[in-house]
Short mmCIF file of C-alpha atoms in Angstrom, two decimals:
data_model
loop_
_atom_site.label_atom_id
_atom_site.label_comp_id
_atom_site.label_asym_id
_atom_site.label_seq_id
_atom_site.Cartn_x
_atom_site.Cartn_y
_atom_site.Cartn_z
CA UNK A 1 18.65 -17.04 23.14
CA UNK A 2 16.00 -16.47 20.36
CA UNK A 3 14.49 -12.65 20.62
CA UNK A 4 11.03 -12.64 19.79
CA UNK A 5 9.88 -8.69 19.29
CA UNK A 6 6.13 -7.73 18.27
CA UNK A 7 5.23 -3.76 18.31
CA UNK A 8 1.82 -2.70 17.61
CA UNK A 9 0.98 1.39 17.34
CA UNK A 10 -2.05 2.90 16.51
CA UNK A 11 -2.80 6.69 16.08
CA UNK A 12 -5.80 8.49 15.98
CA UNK A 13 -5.37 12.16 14.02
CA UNK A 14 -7.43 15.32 14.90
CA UNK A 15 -11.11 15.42 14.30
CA UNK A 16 -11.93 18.10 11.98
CA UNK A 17 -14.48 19.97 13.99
CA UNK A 18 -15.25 23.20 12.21
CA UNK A 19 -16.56 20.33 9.19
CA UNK A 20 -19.24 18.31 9.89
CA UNK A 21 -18.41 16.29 6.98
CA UNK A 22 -15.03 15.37 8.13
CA UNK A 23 -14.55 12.08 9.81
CA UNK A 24 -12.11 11.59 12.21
CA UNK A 25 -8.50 10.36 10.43
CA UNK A 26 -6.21 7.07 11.90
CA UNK A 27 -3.39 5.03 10.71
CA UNK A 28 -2.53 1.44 12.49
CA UNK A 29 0.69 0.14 12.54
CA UNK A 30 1.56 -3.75 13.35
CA UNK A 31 5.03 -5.21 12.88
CA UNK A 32 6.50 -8.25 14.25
CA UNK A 33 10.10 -10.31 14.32
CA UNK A 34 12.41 -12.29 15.33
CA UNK A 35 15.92 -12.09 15.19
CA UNK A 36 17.89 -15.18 14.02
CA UNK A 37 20.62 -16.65 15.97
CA UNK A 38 24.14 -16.92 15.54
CA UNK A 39 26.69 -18.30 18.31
CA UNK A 40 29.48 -15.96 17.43
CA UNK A 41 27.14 -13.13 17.75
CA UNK A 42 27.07 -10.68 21.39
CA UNK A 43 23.95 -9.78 22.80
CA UNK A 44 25.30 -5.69 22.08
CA UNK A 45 24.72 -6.68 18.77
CA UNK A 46 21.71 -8.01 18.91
CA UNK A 47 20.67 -5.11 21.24
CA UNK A 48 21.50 -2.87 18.27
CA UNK A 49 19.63 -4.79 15.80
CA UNK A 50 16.68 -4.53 18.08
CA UNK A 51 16.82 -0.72 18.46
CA UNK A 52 17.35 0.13 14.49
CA UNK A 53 14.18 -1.75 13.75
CA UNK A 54 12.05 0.04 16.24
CA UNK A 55 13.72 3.46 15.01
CA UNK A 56 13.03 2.54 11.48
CA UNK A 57 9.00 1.96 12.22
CA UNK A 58 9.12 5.19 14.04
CA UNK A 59 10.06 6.91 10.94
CA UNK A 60 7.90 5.05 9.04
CA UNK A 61 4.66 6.18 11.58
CA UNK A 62 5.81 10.10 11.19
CA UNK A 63 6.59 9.71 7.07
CA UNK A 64 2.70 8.64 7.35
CA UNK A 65 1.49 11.00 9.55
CA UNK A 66 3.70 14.36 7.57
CA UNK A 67 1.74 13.16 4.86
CA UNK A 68 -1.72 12.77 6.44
CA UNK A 69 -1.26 16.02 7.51
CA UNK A 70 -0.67 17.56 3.86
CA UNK A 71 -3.42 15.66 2.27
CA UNK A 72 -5.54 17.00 5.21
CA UNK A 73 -5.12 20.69 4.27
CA UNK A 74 -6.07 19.92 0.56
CA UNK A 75 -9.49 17.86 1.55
CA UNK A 76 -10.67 20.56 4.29
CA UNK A 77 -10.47 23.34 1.24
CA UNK A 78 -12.34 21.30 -0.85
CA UNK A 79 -14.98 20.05 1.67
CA UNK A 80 -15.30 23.60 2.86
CA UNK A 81 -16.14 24.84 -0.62
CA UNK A 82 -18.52 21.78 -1.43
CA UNK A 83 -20.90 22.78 1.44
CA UNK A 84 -20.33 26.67 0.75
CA UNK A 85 -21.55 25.89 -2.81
CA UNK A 86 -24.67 23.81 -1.81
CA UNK A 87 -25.10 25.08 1.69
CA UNK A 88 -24.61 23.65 5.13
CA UNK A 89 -27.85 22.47 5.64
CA UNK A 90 -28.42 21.09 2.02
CA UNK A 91 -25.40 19.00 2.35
CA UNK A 92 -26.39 16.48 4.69
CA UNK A 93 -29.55 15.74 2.62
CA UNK A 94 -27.49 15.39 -0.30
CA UNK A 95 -25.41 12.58 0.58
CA UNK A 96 -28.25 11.11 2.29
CA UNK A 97 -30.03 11.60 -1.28
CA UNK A 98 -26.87 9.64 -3.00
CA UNK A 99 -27.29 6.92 -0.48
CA UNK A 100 -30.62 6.41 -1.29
CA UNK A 101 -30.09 6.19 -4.62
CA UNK A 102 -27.35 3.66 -4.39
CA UNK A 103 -29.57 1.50 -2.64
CA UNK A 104 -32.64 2.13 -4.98
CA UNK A 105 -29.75 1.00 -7.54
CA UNK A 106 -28.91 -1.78 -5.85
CA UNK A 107 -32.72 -3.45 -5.54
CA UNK A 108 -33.67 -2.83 -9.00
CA UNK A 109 -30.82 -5.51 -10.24
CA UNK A 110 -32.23 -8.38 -7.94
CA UNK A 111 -34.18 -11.37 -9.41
CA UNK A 112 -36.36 -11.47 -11.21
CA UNK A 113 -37.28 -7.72 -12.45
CA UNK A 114 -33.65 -6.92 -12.09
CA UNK A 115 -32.08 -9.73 -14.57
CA UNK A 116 -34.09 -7.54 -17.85
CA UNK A 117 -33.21 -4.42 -16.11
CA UNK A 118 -30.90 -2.47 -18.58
CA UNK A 119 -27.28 -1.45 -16.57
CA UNK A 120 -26.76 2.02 -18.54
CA UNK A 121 -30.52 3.33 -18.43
CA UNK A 122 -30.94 2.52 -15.14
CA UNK A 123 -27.47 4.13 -13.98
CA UNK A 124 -28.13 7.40 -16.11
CA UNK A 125 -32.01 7.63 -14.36
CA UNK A 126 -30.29 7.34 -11.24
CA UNK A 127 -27.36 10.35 -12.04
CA UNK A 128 -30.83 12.65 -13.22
CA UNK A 129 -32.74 12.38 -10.50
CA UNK A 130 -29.07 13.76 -8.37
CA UNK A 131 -28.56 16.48 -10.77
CA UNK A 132 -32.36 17.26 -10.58
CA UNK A 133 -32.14 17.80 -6.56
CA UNK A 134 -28.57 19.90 -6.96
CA UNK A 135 -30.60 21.90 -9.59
CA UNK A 136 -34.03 22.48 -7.68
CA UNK A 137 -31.70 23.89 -4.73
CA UNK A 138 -29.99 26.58 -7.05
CA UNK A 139 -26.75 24.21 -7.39
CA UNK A 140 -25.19 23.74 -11.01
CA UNK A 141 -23.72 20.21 -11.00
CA UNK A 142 -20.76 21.25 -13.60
CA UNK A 143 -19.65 23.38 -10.92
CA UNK A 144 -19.76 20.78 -8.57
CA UNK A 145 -17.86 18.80 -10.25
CA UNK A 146 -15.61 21.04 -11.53
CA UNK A 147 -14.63 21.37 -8.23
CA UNK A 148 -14.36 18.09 -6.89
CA UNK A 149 -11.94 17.10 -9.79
CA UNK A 150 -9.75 20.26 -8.85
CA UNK A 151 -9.45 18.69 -5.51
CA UNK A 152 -8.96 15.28 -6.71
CA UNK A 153 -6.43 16.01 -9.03
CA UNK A 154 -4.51 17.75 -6.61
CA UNK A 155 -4.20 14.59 -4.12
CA UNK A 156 -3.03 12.40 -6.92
CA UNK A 157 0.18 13.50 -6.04
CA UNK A 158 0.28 12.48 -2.90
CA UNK A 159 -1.38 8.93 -4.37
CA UNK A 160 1.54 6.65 -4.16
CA UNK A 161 2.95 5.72 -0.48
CA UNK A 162 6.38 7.18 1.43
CA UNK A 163 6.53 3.72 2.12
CA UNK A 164 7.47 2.12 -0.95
CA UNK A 165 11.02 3.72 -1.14
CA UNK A 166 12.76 3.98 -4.26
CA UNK A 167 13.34 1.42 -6.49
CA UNK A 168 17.33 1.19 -7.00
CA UNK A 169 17.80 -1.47 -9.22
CA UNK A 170 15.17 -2.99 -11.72
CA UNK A 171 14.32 -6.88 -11.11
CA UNK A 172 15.53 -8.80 -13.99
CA UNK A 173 14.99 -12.68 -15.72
CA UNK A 174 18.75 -12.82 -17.26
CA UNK A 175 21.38 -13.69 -17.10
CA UNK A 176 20.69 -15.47 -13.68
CA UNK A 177 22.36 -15.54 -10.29
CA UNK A 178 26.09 -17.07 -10.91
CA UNK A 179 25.90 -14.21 -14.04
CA UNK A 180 25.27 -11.67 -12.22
CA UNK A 181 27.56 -12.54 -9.34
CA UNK A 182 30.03 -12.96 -12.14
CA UNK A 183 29.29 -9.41 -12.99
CA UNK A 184 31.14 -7.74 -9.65
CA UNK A 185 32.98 -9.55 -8.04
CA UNK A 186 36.42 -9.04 -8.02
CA UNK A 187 38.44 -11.80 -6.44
CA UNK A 188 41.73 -9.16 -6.02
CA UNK A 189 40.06 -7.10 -3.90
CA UNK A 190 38.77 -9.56 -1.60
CA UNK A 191 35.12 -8.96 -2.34
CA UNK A 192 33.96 -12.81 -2.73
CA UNK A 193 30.62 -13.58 -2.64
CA UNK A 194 28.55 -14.44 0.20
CA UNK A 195 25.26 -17.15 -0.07
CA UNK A 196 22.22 -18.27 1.85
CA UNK A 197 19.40 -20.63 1.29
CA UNK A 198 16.57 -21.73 2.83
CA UNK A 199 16.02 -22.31 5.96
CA UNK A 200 16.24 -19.13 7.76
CA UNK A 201 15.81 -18.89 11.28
CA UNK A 202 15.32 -14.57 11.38
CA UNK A 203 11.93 -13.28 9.90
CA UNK A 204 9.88 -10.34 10.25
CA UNK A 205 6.22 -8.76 8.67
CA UNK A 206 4.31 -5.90 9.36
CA UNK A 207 1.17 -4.04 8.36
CA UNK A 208 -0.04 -0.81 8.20
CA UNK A 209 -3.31 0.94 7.19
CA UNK A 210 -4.32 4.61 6.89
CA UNK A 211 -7.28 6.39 6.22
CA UNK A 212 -5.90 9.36 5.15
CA UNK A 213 -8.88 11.29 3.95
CA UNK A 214 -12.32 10.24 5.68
CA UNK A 215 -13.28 6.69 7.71
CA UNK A 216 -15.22 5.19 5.00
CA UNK A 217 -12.11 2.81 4.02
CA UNK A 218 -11.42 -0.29 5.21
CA UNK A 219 -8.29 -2.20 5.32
CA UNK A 220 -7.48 -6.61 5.54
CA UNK A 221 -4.65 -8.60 5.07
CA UNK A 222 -3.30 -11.82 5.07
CA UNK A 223 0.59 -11.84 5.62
CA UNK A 224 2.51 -15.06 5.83
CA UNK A 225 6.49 -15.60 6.59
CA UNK A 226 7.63 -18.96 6.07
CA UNK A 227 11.34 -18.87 7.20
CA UNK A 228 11.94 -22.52 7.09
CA UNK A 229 11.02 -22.58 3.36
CA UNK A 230 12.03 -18.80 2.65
CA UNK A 231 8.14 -18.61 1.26
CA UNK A 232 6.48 -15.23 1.88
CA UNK A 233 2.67 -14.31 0.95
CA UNK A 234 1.00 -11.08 1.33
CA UNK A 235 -2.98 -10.56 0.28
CA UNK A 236 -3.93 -7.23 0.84
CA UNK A 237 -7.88 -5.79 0.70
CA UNK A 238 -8.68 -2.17 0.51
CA UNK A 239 -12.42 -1.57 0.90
CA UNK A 240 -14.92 1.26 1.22
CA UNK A 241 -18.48 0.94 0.02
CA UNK A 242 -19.99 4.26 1.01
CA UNK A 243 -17.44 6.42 -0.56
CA UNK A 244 -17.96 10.47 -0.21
CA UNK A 245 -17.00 13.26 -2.08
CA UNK A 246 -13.06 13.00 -1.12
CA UNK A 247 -12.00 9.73 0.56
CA UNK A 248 -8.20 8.44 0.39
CA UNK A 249 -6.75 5.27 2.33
CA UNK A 250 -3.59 3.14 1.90
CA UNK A 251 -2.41 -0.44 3.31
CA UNK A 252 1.28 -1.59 2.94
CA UNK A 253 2.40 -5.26 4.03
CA UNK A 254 5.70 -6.03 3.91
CA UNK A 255 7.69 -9.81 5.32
CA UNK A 256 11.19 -10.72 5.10
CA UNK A 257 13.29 -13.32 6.06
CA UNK A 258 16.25 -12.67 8.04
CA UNK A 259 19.95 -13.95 8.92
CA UNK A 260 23.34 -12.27 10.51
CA UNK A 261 25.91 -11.19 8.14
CA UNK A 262 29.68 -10.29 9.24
CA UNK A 263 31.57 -8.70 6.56
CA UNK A 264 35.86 -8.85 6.07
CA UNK A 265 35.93 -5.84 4.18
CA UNK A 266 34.09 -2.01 4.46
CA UNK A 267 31.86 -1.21 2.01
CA UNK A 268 28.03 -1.02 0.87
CA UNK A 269 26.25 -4.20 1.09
CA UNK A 270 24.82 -5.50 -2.47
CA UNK A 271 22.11 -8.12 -2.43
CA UNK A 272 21.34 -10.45 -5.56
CA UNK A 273 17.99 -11.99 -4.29
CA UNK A 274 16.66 -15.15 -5.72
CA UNK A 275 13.26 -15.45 -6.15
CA UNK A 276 10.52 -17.74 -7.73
CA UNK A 277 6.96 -16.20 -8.08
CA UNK A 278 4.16 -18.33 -6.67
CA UNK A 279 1.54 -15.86 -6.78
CA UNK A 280 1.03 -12.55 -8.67
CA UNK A 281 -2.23 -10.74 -9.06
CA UNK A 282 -3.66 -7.27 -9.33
CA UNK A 283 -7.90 -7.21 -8.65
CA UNK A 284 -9.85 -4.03 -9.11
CA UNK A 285 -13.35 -4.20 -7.98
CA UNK A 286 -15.36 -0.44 -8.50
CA UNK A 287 -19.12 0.61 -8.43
CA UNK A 288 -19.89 4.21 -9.44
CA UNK A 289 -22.00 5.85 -6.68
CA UNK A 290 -23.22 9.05 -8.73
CA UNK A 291 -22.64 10.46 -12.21
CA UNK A 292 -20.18 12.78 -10.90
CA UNK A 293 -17.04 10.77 -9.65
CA UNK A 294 -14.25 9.61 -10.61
CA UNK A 295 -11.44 7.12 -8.17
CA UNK A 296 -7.25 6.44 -9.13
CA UNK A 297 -5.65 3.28 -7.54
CA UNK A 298 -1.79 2.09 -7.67
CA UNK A 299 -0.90 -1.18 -6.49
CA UNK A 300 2.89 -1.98 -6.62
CA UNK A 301 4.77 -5.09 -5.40
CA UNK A 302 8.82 -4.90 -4.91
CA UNK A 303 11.45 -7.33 -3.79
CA UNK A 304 13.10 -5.66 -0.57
CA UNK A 305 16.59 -6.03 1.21
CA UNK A 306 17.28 -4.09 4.69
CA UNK A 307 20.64 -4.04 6.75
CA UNK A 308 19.66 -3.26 10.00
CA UNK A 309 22.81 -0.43 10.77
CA UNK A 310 22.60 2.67 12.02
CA UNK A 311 24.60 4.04 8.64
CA UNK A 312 21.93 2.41 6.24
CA UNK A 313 18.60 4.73 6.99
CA UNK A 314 16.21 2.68 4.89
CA UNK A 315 15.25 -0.57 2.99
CA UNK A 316 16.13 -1.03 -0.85
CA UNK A 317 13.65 -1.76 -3.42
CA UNK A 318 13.61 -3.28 -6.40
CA UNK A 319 10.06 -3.00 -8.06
CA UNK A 320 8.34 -6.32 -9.68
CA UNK A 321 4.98 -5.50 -10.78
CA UNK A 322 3.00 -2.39 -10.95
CA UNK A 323 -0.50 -1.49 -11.70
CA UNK A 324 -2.56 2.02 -12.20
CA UNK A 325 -6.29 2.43 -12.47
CA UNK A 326 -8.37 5.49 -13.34
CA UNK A 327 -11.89 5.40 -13.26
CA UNK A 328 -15.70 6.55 -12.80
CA UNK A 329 -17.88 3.93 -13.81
CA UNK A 330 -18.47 -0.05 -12.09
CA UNK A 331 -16.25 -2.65 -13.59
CA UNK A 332 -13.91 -5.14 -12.32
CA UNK A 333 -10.13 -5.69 -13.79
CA UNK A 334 -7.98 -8.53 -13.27
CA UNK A 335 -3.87 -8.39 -14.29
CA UNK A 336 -1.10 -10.69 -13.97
CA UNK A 337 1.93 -9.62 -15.03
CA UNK A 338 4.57 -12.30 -14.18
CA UNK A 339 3.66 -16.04 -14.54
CA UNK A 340 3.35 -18.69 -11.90
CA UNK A 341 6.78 -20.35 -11.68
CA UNK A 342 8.99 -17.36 -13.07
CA UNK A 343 12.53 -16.75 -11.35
CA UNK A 344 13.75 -13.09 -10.75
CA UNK A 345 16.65 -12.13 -9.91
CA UNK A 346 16.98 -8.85 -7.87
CA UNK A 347 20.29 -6.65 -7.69
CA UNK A 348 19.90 -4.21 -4.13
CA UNK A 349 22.41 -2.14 -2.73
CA UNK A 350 22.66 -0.70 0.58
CA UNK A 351 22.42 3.34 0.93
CA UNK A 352 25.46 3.52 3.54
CA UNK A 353 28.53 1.63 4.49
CA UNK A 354 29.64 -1.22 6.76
CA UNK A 355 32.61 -1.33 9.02
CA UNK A 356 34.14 -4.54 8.81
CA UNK A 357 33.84 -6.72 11.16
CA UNK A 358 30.37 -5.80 12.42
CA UNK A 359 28.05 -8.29 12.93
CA UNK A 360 24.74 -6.69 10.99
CA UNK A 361 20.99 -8.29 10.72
CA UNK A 362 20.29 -8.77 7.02
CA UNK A 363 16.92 -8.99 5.51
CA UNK A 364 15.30 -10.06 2.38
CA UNK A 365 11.94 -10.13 1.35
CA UNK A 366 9.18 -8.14 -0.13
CA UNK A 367 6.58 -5.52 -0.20
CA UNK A 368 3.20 -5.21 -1.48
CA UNK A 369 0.76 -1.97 -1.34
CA UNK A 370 -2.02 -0.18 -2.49
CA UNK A 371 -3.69 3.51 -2.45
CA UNK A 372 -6.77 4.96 -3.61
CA UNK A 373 -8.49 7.90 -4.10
CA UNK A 374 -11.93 8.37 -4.93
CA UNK A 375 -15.34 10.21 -5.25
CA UNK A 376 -18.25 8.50 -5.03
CA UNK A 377 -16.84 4.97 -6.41
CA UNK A 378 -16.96 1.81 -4.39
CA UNK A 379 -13.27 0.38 -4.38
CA UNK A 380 -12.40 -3.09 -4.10
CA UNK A 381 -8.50 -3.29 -4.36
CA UNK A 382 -6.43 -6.27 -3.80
CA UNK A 383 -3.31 -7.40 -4.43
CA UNK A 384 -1.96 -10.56 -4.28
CA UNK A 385 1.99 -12.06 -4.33
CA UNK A 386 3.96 -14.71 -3.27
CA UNK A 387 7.28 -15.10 -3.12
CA UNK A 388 9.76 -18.40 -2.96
CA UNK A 389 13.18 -16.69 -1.70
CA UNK A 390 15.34 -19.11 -3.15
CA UNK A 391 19.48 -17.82 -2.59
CA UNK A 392 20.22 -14.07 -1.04
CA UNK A 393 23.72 -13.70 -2.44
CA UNK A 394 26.03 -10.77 -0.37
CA UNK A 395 29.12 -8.73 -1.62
CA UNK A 396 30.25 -6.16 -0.38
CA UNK A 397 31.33 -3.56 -2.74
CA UNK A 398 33.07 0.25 -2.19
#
């Protein structure tokens, strides 16, 4: 019988009481899948299979939440010395002050006034009328920003996601999949070559979104598994247009498809994955708020393999396209960095062995996410892959 298995978690962190300019923190978690059948398979195996997966999302939930945690104790220092330096009761006025502005911004660019209206005049008016108010209240704005760029610089370690594992092989275009099968096997020790094509009966995708610093972030996808044609599509949207001093969010999607595996011989499980790119876009949408900001984004994409075992304690990656962004003022940026049509070919190896003879879930897919951090810039961050899976190819190796 065909197990269908969708878990859904979502955790709300503490409020931040003793800061009224805290908002209150949450990460959502939503993963789904179904295991793909087999007649020679017993249901303790399948059992198994089912039990790894929800121990691996677990994991995944506390990596997330260790981390909120950390970034946590950075922001509150920082927010606690922005309102000690221009005073409890100043600070809500303040940020009401850049709102207003934004939206001042924002009218004087509408038809018909607003299509002679000059972009950099208008945005430096708007960044001396802030510095005027900070000044009038006995606030330097260098020191302002001075220290909001301590703080932000000190989160940009924490920019890229626990979630995207490490990458332990590099995707490549050559020499192609009977090559590289070519490369390791070794017929005398009985390590032949295992392949699968389309279609797959096992799949599995899953979701997750975290504002890690403040509520002002938003986060959308659109994650499709096609196991029938091995197609897999993941369109991810990180948003926040009312951005304050220290905001910092992430969204991961990941979708695989899935089959059993029984191996003859013991060993690590290597993966060459197939795959044809349909789809492959990085978008980068900002708006600076107020003179004083700055905002970093990383959007990566990887091909992904997972062998649902108890000796194998997370996925492999193999990365396919990455992008970086630093910046304070409004543009938009648009890359594609691997054509429509291109086949990769992915080399993954397991981190633990397999007994032979065990029946394990395999999976193959891949993984798109993005972070951002940011002060006072509007972020628009999206990227956008799709993936043909075209052969997995499985050896097991010592």
């Amino acid at each position: 019988m065909r197990t269908h298995c969708t878990s859904r978690h979502r955790t709300t962190g503490v409020t931040m009481q003793t800061m009224p300019a805290m908002r209150t923190l949450h990460h959502s978690f939503d993963v789904q899948h179904g295991l793909p059948t087999h007649p020679d398979v017993p249901q303790a195996a399948r059992d198994l299979a089912e039990d790894i997966a929800a121990d691996q999302a677990r994991r995944q939930r506390e990596a997330v939440e260790d981390r909120m945690r950390k970034v946590n104790e950075t922001a509150l220092t920082v927010r606690r010395a922005v309102i000690d330096l221009i005073g409890a009761d100043t600070y809500p006025a303040f940020r009401h002050m850049l709102w207003t502005e934004r939206m001042r911004t924002r009218e004087m660019f509408l038809p018909p006034d607003g299509l002679r209206a000059d972009f950099d005049q208008v945005h430096r008016a708007r960044k001396e009328r802030a510095d005027a108010f900070l000044r009038e209240r006995g606030v330097a704005p260098e020191r302002l920003a001075a220290l909001l760029r301590s703080g932000h610089n000190e989160l940009k370690e924490h920019l890229p996601s626990p979630l995207e594992g490490m990458a332990n092989d590099a995707c490549a275009l050559a020499p192609g999949l009977a090559g590289a099968m070519a490369s390791y096997t070794s017929p005398a020790a009985g390590m032949r070559a295992f392949a699968i094509h389309p279609p797959f009966d096992g799949w599995q995708k899953g979701f997750h979104f975290a504002n890690l610093i403040g509520s002002a972030f938003r986060g959308s996808h659109f994650n499709g598994v096609d196991p029938a044609s091995g197609t897999l599509q993941q369109q991810i949207h990180l948003e926040n247009n009312d951005a304050s001093d220290l905001d910092f969010a992430e969204a991961v999607a990941h979708a695989q498809v899935a089959f059993w595996f029984q191996p003859s011989v013991s060993g690590r499980v290597r993966m060459t994955l197939e795959a044809q790119c349909q789809q492959s876009t990085h978008s980068l949408r900002t708006v600076d708020e107020w003179g004083w900001s700055t905002s970093d984004t990383n959007q990566t994409n990887s091909l992904m393999m997972h062998v649902l075992h108890p000796n194998v304690s997370a996925p492999s990656f193999s990365l396919t396209s990455v992008f970086h962004w630093n910046t304070d003022v409004t543009q938009s940026v648009f890359r594609s960095f691997i054509p429509i049509g291109t086949t990769v070919f992915a080399t993954l190896t397991s981190e633990g062995t397999i007994p032979a003879g065990e029946w394990v879930v395999i999976r193959a897919g891949t993984q798109s996410t993005t972070s951002s951090i940011t002060n006072d810039v509007e972020i628009h961050s999206t990227p956008d892959f799709r993936w043909l899976i075209r052969t997995v190819a499985i050896q097991m190796i010592p």
